GROMACS .gro file of C-alpha atoms in nm:
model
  272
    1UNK     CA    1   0.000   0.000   0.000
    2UNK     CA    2   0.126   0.321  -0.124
    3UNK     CA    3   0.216   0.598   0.245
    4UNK     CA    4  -0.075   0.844   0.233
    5UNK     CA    5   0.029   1.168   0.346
    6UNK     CA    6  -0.323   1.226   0.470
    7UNK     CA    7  -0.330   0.945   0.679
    8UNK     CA    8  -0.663   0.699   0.628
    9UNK     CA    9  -1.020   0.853   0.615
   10UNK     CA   10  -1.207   0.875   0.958
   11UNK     CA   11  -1.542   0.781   0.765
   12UNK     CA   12  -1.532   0.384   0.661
   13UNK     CA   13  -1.793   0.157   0.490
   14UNK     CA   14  -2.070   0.243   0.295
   15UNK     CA   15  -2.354   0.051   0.527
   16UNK     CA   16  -2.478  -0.173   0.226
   17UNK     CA   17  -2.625  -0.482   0.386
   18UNK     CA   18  -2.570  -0.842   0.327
   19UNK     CA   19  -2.791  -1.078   0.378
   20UNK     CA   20  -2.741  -1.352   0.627
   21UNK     CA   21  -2.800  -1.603   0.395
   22UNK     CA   22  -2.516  -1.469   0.090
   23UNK     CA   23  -2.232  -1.353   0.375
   24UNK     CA   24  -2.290  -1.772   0.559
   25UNK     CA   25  -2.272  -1.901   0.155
   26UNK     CA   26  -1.989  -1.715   0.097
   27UNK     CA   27  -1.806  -1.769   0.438
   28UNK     CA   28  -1.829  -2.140   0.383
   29UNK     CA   29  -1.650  -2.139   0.042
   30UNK     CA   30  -1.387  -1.920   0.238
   31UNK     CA   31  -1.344  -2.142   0.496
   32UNK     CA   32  -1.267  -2.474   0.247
   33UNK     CA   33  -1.000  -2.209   0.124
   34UNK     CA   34  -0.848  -2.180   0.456
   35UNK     CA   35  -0.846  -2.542   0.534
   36UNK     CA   36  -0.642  -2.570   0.215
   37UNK     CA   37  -0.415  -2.289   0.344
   38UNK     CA   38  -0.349  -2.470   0.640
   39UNK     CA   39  -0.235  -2.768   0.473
   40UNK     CA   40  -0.009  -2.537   0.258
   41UNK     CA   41   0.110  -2.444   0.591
   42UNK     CA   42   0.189  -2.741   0.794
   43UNK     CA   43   0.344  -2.942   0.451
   44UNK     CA   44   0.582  -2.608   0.385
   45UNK     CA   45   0.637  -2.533   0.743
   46UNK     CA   46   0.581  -2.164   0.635
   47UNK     CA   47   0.557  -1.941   0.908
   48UNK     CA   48   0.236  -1.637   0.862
   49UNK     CA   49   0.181  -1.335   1.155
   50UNK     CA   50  -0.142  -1.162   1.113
   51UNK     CA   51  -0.170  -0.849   1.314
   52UNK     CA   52  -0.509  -0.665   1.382
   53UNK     CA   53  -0.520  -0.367   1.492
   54UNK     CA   54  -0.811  -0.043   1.524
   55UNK     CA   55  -1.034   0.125   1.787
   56UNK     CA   56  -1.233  -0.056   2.000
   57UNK     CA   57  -1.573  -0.200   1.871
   58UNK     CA   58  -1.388  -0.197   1.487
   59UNK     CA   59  -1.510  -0.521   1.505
   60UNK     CA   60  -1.172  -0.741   1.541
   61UNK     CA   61  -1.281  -1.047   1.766
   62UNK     CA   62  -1.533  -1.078   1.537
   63UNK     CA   63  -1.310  -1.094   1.229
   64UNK     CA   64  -1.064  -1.330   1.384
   65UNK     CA   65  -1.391  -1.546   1.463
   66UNK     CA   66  -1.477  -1.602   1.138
   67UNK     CA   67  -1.089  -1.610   1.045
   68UNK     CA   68  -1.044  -1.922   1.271
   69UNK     CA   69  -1.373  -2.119   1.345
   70UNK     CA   70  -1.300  -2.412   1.072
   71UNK     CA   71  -0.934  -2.454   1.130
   72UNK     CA   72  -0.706  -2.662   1.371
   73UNK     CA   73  -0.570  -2.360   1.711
   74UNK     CA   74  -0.300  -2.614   1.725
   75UNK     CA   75  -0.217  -2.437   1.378
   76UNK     CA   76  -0.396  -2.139   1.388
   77UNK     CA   77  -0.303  -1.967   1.723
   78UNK     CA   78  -0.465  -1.669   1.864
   79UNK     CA   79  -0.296  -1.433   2.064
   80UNK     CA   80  -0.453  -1.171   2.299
   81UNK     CA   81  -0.202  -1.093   2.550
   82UNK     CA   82  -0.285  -0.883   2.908
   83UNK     CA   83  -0.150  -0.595   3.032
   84UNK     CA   84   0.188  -0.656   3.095
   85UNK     CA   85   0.347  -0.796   3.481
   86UNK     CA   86   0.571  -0.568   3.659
   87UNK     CA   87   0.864  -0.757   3.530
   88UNK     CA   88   0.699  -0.694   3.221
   89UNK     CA   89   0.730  -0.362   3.177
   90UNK     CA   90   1.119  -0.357   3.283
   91UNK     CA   91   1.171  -0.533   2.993
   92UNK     CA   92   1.275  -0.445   2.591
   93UNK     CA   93   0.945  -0.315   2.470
   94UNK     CA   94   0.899  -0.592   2.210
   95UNK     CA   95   1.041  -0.853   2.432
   96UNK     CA   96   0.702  -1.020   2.532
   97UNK     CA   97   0.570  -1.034   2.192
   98UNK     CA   98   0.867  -1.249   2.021
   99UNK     CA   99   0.810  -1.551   2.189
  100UNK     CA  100   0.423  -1.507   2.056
  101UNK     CA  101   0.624  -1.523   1.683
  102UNK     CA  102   0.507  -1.821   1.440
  103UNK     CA  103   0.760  -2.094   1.394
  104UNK     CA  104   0.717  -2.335   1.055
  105UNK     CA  105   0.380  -2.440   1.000
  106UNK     CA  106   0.202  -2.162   1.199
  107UNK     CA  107  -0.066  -1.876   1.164
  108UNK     CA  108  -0.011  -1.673   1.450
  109UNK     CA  109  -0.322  -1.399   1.514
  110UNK     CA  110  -0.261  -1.118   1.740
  111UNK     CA  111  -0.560  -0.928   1.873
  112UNK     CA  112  -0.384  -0.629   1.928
  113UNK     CA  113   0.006  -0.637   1.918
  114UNK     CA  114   0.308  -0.449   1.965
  115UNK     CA  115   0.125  -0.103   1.792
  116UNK     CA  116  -0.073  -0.099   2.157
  117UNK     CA  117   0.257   0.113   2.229
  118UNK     CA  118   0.160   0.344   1.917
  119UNK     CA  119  -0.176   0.354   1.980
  120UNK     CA  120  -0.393   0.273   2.329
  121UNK     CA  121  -0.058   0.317   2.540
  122UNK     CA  122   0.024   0.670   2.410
  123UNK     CA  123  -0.351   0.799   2.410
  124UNK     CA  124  -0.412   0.679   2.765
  125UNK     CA  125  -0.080   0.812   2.909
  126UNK     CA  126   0.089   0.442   2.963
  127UNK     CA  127   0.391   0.505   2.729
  128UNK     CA  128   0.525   0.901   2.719
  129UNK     CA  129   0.637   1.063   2.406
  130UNK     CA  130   1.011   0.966   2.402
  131UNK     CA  131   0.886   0.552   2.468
  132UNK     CA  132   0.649   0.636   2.184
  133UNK     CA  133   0.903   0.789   1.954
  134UNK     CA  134   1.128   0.490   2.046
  135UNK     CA  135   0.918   0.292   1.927
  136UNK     CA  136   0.815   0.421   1.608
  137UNK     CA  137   1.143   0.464   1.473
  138UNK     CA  138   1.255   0.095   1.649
  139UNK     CA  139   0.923  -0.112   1.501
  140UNK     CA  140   1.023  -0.073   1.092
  141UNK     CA  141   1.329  -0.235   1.190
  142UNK     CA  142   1.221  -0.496   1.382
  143UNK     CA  143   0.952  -0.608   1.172
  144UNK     CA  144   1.241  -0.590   0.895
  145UNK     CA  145   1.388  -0.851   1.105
  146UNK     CA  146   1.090  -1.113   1.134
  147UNK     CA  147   1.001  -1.063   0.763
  148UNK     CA  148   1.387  -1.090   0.693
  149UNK     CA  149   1.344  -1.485   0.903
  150UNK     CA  150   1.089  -1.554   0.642
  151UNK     CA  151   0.738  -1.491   0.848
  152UNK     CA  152   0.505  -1.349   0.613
  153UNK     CA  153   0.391  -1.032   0.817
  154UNK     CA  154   0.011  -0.902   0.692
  155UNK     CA  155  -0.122  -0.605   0.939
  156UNK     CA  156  -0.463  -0.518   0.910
  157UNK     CA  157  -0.609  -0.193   1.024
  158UNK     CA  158  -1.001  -0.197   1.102
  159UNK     CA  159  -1.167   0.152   1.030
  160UNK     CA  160  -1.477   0.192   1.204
  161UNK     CA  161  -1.676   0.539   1.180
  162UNK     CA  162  -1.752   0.731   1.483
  163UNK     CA  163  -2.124   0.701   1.422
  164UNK     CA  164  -2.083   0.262   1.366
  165UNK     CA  165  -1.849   0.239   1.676
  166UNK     CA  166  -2.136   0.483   1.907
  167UNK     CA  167  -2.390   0.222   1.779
  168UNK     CA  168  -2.195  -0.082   1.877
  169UNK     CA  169  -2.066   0.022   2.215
  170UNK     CA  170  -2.437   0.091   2.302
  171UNK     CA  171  -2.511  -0.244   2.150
  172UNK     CA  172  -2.283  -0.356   2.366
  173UNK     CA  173  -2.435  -0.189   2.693
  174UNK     CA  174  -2.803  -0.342   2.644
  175UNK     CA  175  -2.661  -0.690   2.525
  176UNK     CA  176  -2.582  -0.951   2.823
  177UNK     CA  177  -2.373  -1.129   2.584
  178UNK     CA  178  -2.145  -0.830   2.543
  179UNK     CA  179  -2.132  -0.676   2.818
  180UNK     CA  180  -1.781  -0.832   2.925
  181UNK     CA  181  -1.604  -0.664   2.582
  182UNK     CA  182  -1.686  -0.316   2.736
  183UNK     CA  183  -1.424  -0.237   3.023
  184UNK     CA  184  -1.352   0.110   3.188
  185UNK     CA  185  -1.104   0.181   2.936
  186UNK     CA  186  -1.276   0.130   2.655
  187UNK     CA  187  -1.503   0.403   2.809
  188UNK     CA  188  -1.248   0.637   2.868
  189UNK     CA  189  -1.109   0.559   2.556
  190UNK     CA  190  -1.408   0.667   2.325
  191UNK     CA  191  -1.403   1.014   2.385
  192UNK     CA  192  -1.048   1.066   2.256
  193UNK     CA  193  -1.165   1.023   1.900
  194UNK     CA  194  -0.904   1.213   1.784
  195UNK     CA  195  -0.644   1.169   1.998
  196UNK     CA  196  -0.642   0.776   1.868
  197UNK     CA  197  -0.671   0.949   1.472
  198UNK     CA  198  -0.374   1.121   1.560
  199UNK     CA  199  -0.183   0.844   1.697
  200UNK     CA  200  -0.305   0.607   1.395
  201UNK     CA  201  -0.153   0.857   1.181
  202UNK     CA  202   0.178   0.893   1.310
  203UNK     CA  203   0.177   0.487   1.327
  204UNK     CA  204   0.099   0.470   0.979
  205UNK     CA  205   0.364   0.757   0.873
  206UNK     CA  206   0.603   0.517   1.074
  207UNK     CA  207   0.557   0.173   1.014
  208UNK     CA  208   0.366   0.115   0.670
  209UNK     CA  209   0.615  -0.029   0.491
  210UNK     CA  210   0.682  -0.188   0.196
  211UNK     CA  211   0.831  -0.479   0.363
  212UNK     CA  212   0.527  -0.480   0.587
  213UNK     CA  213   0.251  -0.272   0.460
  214UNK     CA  214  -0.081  -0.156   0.645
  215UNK     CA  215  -0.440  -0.275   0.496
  216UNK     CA  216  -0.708  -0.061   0.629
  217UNK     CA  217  -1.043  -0.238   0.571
  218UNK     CA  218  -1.355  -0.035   0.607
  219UNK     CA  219  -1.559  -0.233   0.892
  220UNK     CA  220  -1.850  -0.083   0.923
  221UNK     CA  221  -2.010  -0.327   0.780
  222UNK     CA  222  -1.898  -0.660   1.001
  223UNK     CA  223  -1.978  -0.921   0.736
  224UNK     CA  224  -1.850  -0.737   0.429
  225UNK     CA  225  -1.532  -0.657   0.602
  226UNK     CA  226  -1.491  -0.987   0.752
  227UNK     CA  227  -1.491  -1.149   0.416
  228UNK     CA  228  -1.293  -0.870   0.229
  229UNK     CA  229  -1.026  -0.988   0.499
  230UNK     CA  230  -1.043  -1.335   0.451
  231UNK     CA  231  -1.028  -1.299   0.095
  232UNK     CA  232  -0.718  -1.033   0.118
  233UNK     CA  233  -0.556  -1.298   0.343
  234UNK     CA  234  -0.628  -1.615   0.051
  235UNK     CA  235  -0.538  -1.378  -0.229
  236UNK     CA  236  -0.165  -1.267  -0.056
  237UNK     CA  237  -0.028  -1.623   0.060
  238UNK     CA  238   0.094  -1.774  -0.235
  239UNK     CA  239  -0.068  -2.107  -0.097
  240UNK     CA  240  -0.143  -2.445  -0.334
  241UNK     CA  241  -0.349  -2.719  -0.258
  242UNK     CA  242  -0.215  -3.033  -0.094
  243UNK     CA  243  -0.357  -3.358  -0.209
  244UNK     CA  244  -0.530  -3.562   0.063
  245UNK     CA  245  -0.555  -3.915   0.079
  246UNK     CA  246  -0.956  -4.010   0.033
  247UNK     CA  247  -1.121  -4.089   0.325
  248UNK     CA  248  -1.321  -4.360   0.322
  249UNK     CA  249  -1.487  -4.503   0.740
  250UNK     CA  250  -1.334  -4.841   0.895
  251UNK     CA  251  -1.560  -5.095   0.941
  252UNK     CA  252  -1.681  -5.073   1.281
  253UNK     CA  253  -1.588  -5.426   1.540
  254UNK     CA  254  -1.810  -5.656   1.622
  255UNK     CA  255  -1.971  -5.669   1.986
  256UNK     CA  256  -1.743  -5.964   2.057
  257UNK     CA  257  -1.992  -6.003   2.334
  258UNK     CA  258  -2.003  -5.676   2.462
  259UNK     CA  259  -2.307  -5.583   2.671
  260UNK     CA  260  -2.388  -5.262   2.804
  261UNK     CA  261  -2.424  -5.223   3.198
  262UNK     CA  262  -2.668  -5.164   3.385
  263UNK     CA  263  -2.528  -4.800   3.510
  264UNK     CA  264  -2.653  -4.540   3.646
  265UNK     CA  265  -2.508  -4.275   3.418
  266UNK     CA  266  -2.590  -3.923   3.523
  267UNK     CA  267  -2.765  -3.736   3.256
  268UNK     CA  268  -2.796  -3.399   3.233
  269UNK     CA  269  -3.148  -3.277   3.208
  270UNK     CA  270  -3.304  -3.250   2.892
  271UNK     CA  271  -3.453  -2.895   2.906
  272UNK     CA  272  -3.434  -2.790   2.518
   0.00000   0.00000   0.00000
C-alpha cells in the first residue's frame, strides 16, 4: 500500500447490507479455502503473523472469529495478550511479543500487538512521548527482522466510523452477551476520538512499509469486512493445494460379546 500523506479517512464503509443467507454461503466457500491454506502451511512449514489492529468496537474479535472457526488452534493460534506484569514492563518493549512469533507451520493472530505502544498506550498516558518515539522509529526495523526470518507479516487496520463504533458500544451496553467486551477503558477511551486518529496517523507515517505494509479495511459493515479480509488474506499467501488421501470409514468391530451395563449414568437434564 502506497504511504498516504493524509493518513486513512475517519469515515469507513458504505452501510450496504448483506444478507445472512449470501455472507454464511460465501463464508463457507472461504473457509474450504483456509483449510487448504493450512495444509499449505503445515506441509511447507511456512511461518504467517497476522496483526489486527483499530479502535475498540472496529469489530476485530469478530473478524478473527470467522478467520479461525473451521481450522485446527494447534495451527492457527490466537494471541490476545494482558497488560503486561511488573517484570513486564522492565523489559525491551517488544520482548514479550517475540516468543508469541510463528515458527514453521504456523498462523499466528494477534488481537492487538506491539502497535498498543503506538496507539492505546500513548492515548491513555501508559507510554510518554520519548517511549512512543522509540518505538516508532525501532518497530520498521524490527519487523524488517521477522520478515527478513521468512514470516510473512500481513497487518490489518479496522476503520470503524464514529457514528458505527457509538452504535456498537451501546449495543454492547443493552446486550448480556457483550457486556464483558466493554471495560472502563474502553469508556475512557471513546471520547479521545481524535487523539487515537492522531496516533493512527503517526503509526501509519512510521511503520507502513513496503516490507510490511498496512491494509485498512472499512468495517463498518462486520460481514463485508470480515470477508474482504479473509479474501485479502487467501489472495496474498501464495498457498497451493495439498492432495489428501480419500477418506473412506473403517468398518466398525463386532460386539465380541459386549453388553452394556446396567449404570446409572448421570444425565444432564433434557430442558431444550
Amino acid at each position: 500500500m502506497a504511504k498516504r500523506k493524509g493518513g486513512a479517512a475517519d469515515a469507513a464503509g458504505d452501510g450496504n447490507a448483506l444478507g445472512r443467507k449470501e455472507y454464511e454461503a460465501a463464508l463457507a466457500d472461504l473457509h474450504v479455502e483456509l483449510v487448504h491454506l493450512q495444509d499449505w502451511v503445515k506441509a511447507t512449514g511456512a511461518k504467517i503473523c497476522i496483526v489486527f489492529e483499530g479502535r475498540d468496537g472496529a469489530g476485530k474479535g469478530g473478524t478473527i472469529k470467522a478467520l479461525t472457526e473451521r481450522v485446527s488452534p494447534r495451527v492457527f493460534r490466537v494471541v490476545a495478550l494482558p497488560a503486561p506484569t511488573e517484570r513486564e514492563k522492565s523489559q525491551m518493549y517488544m520482548q514479550r511479543y517475540i516468543p508469541y512469533l510463528p515458527a514453521a507451520g504456523e498462523v499466528v493472530i494477534f488481537d492487538r500487538s506491539w502497535y498498543n505502544r503506538a496507539g492505546v498506550e500513548r492515548v491513555m498516558g501508559f507510554a510518554d512521548d520519548s517511549q512512543v518515539d522509540i518505538f516508532l522509529r525501532a518497530v520498521p526495523l524490527i519487523e524488517r527482522a521477522i520478515v527478513g526470518s521468512n514470516v510473512r507479516l500481513l497487518k490489518y487496520w479496522l476503520e470503524v466510523s464514529p457514528e458505527e463504533q457509538t452504535r456498537r458500544l451501546e449495543q454492547r451496553i443493552k446486550d448480556g452477551r457483550k457486556t464483558w467486551k466493554l471495560t472502563d477503558m474502553d469508556l475512557k477511551s471513546y471520547s479521545r476520538w481524535y487523539d487515537y486518529s492522531r496516533a493512527r496517523d503517526a503509526m501509519f507515517e512510521a511503520s507502513d512499509t513496503e516490507f510490511a505494509p498496512w491494509h485498512v479495511v472499512r468495517s463498518d459493515n462486520k460481514r463485508r469486512a470480515r470477508l474482504n479480509i479473509i479474501r485479502h488474506l487467501l489472495d496474498t499467501v501464495p498457498y497451493e493445494r495439498i492432495a489428501r488421501k480419500k477418506i473412506t470409514l473403517p468398518a466398525r468391530q463386532k460386539a465380541g460379546g459386549y453388553r452394556a451395563p446396567d449404570y446409572p449414568y448421570r444425565y444432564i437434564p433434557e430442558r431444550f
